[in-house]
Amino acid sequence: FFFQAEDGIRDVAVTGVQTCALPILLITGSDDFLVGREVRRIWQAMHKAQPDTERVDLDANAEDAVGQFIEASSPNLFGDVPLLVLDRLEEADEQLQSAVLDFVAQGEAAPHALFIVRGGVRGRGFVDKVKQGGVELISIEVPKGRGVDDFILAEFKSHKRKPPTADAVRTLRTSVGDDLASLAAAISQLSVDIEADPIGVAEIERYYEGMAGVAPYQVTDAAFAGRVSEALATLRWSLERDPGIGPAVVASGLAGLRGIIAVSHAPANLPDAELAKLAGVPPWKVRILKEQGRRWGGRQLADGMLLLVRADAALKGGEIDQHGQVQVLDAAQRQALLERTIVGLARLVAR
């Protein structure tokens, strides 16, 4: 039978009563991590109630999938019933399709089974027939945009941690990306290694020090918000660990200003998904760009672009001195130029 889990995800529970059979379940989902997690939940629930139960995993795309399926779905001499897990159901050939439909037709008399459909158009007609056969359907949606934030909060909760702030969530996504498996692994590791609760921006930044792509966004986001001290400190921190990061910081600033311009001048009531395409950013970034756009007027955007373009040219080709000669910048000069640029950006917000 089924119960509603605390996190709202539908789990399967199995009683120790032999007459209460686990129904045939059909899981549909395109994310391997989420599908794998749901399969583990179902298996753990069943195995906890019936420790002697075995599990048989099959791939519908295997060479002898139909033979393996028929063998695994037949009772053994001791009458034991395994949990039969058939993956990539949509790739079943005609013989396996026929065997699966015969299996589903047994209803409650069939052994415990879990079918997995990974998505796509292949085998859709066959999968629809399986659905119509009375199986229990579990549809797994991949979170997007703010849904990823909710996923992160739920992961911290599962580790008995207090919810992080929005800034900490943003920093984690910037550090790790939006791959759910990577986020889950990161949160698990952070929860083990860091005592602070809730885990904040500073802890995440220190933990992922040296990861590519983290520092440029931290520097420019702080500058766009007008936080001069934070932007300058973060720039110096990033230069200490990677002296060559300057061009990436400038590129991040240019991309950020282009995003602000795109979002600020877009038609009213345009959905966030369309705004994301227009600005060339992931959907979760649209909210940040909107917030930044409230602080930046047309003159500020123009001045900011000019600052960054000049810095970009100087870092790549050098500066023209008072004699009209191109001077290639040394490390100290490059850092001074970057600091002037970032401070200049941050002070534009206060104008």
JSON list of C-alpha atoms in Angstrom, two decimals, residues 239 243-247 314-316 329-339:
[
{"chain": "A", "resi": 239, "resn": "LEU", "atom": "CA", "xyz": [43.57, 36.69, -7.35]},
{"chain": "A", "resi": 243, "resn": "PRO", "atom": "CA", "xyz": [46.48, 35.32, -10.54]},
{"chain": "A", "resi": 244, "resn": "GLY", "atom": "CA", "xyz": [45.19, 34.78, -14.08]},
{"chain": "A", "resi": 245, "resn": "ILE", "atom": "CA", "xyz": [41.52, 35.10, -13.20]},
{"chain": "A", "resi": 246, "resn": "GLY", "atom": "CA", "xyz": [41.26, 38.77, -14.20]},
{"chain": "A", "resi": 247, "resn": "PRO", "atom": "CA", "xyz": [39.87, 38.27, -17.73]},
{"chain": "A", "resi": 314, "resn": "ALA", "atom": "CA", "xyz": [44.19, 46.61, -21.04]},
{"chain": "A", "resi": 315, "resn": "LEU", "atom": "CA", "xyz": [44.39, 43.09, -19.60]},
{"chain": "A", "resi": 316, "resn": "LYS", "atom": "CA", "xyz": [44.68, 41.50, -23.03]},
{"chain": "A", "resi": 329, "resn": "LEU", "atom": "CA", "xyz": [50.91, 45.28, -17.51]},
{"chain": "A", "resi": 330, "resn": "ASP", "atom": "CA", "xyz": [52.77, 43.29, -14.90]},
{"chain": "A", "resi": 331, "resn": "ALA", "atom": "CA", "xyz": [50.96, 41.34, -12.15]},
{"chain": "A", "resi": 332, "resn": "ALA", "atom": "CA", "xyz": [50.78, 44.29, -9.74]},
{"chain": "A", "resi": 333, "resn": "GLN", "atom": "CA", "xyz": [49.49, 46.62, -12.44]},
{"chain": "A", "resi": 334, "resn": "ARG", "atom": "CA", "xyz": [46.88, 44.09, -13.54]},
{"chain": "A", "resi": 335, "resn": "GLN", "atom": "CA", "xyz": [45.62, 43.76, -9.98]},
{"chain": "A", "resi": 336, "resn": "ALA", "atom": "CA", "xyz": [45.49, 47.54, -9.54]},
{"chain": "A", "resi": 337, "resn": "LEU", "atom": "CA", "xyz": [43.53, 47.87, -12.78]},
{"chain": "A", "resi": 338, "resn": "LEU", "atom": "CA", "xyz": [41.05, 45.18, -11.72]},
{"chain": "A", "resi": 339, "resn": "GLU", "atom": "CA", "xyz": [40.58, 46.78, -8.31]}
]
